[in-house]
Coordinates of N, CA and C in Angstrom, one line a residue:
X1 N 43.0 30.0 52.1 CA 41.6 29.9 52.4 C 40.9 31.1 51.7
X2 N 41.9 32.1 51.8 CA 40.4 33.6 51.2 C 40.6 33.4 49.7
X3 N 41.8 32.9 49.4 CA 41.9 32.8 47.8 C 40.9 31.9 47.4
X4 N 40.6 30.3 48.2 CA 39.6 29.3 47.7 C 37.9 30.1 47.8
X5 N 37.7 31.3 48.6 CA 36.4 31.7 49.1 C 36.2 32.6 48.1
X6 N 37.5 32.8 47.7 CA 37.0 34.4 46.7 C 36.6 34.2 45.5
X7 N 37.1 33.1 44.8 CA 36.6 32.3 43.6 C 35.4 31.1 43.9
X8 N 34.4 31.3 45.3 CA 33.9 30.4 45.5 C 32.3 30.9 44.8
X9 N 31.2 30.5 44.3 CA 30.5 30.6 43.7 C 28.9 30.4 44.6
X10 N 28.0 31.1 45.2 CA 27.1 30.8 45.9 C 26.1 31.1 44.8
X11 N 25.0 30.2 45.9 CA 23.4 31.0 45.4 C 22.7 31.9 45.7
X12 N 22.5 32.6 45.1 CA 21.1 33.6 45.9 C 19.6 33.3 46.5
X13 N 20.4 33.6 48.0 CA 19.0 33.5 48.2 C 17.4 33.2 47.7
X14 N 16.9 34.4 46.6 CA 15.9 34.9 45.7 C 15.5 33.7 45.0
X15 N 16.6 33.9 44.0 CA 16.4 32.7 43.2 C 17.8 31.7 43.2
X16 N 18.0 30.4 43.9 CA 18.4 29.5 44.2 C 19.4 29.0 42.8
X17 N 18.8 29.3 41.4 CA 19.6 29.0 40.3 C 20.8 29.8 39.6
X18 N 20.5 31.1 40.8 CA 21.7 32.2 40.0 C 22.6 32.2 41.2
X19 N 24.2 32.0 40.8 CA 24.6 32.1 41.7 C 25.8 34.0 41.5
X20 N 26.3 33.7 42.9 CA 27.0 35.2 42.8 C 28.2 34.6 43.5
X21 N 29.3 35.8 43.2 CA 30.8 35.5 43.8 C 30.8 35.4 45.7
X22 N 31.1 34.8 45.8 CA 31.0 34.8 47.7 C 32.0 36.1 48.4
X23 N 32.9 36.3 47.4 CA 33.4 37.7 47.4 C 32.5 39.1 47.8
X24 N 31.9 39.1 46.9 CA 31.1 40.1 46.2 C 29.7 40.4 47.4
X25 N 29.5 39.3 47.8 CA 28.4 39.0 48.4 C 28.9 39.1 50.0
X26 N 30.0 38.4 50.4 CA 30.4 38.8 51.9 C 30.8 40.6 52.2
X27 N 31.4 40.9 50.6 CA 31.9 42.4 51.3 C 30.2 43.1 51.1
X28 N 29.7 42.8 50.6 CA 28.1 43.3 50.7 C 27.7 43.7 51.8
X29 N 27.7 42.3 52.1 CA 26.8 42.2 53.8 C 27.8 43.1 55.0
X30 N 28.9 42.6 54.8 CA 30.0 43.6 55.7 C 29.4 45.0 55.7
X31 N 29.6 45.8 54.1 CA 29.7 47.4 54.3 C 28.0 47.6 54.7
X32 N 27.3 46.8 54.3 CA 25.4 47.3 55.1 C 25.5 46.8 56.4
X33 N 26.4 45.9 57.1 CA 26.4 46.0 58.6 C 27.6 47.3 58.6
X34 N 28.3 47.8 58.2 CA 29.0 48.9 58.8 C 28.6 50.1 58.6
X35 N 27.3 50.5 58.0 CA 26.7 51.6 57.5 C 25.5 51.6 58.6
X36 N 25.3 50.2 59.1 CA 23.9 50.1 59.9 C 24.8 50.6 61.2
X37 N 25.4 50.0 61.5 CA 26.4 50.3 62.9 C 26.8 51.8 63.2
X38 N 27.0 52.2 62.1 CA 27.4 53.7 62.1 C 26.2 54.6 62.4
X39 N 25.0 53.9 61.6 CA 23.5 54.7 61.8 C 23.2 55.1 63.3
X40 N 23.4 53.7 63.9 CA 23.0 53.1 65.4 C 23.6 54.0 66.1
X41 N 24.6 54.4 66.0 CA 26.0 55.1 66.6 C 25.6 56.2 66.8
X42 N 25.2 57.0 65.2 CA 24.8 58.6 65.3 C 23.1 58.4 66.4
X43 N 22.6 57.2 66.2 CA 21.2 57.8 67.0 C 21.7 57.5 68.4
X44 N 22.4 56.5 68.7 CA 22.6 56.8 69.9 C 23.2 57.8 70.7
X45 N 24.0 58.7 70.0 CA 25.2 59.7 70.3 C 24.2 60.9 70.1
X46 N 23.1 60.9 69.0 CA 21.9 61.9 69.4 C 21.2 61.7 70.7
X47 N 20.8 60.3 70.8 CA 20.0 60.3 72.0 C 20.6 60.8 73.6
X48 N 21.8 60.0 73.8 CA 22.4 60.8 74.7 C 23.0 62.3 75.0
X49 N 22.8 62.9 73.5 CA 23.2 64.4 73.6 C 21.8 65.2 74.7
X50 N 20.8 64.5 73.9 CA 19.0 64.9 74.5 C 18.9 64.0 75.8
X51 N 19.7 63.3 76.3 CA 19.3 63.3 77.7 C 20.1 63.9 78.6
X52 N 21.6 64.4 78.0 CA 22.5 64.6 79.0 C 21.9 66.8 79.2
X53 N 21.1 67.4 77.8 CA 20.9 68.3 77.8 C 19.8 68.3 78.6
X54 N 18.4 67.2 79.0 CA 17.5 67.0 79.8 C 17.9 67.0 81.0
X55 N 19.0 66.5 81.4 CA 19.9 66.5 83.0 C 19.8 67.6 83.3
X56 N 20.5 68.2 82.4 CA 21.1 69.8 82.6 C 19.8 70.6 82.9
X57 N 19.2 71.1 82.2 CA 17.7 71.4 82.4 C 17.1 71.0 83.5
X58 N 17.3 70.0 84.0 CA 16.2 69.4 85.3 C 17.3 70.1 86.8
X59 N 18.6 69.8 86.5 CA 19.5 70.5 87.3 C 19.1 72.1 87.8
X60 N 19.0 72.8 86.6 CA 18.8 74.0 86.4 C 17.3 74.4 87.1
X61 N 16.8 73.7 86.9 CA 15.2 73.5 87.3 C 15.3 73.7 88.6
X62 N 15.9 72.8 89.4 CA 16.4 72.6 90.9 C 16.9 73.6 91.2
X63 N 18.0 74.2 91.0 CA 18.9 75.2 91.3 C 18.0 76.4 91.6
X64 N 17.6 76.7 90.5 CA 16.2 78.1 90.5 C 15.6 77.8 91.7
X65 N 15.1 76.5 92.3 CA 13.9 76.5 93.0 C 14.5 76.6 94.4
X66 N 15.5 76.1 94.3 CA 16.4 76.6 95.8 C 16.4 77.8 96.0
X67 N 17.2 78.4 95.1 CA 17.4 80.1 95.4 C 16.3 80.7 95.7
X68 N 15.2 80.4 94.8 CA 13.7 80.7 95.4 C 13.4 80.5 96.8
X69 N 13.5 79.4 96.8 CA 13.3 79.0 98.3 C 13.7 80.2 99.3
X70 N 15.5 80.0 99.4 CA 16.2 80.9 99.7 C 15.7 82.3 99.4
X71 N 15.6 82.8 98.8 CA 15.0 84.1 98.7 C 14.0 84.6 99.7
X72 N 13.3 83.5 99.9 CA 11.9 83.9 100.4 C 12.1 83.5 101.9
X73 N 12.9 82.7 102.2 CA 13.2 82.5 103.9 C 13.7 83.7 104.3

């Protein structure tokens, strides 16, 4: 089967008369979904670094306001 796909011949989208290797064209789309996935990845792994450091901060926030508290009782 990958040997009949690899010599299989599609159209382009764009213009419907030219065609391209279905090869050439599936590993395409593959490595821009695996570059997009990877993107997704780093902003999510950003985003959660800035919420788990916002935790920490709001913790810290608390903690001061107790001792305060405590202080002054």
């Amino acid at each position: 089967m990958c040997h009949c796909l690899m010599a299989l011949k599609v159209p382009t989208t764009e213009k419907p008369l030219v065609t391209v290797n279905f090869r050439k064209l599936l590993l395409n789309r593959c490595q821009k979904k695996f570059e997009k996935d990877k993107d997704d990845d780093e902003v999510f792994e950003k985003k959660q670094k800035e919420m788990d450091e916002a935790a920490m901060a709001e913790e810290r926030g608390r903690l001061k306001e107790l001792e305060e508290a405590r202080d002054t009782a």
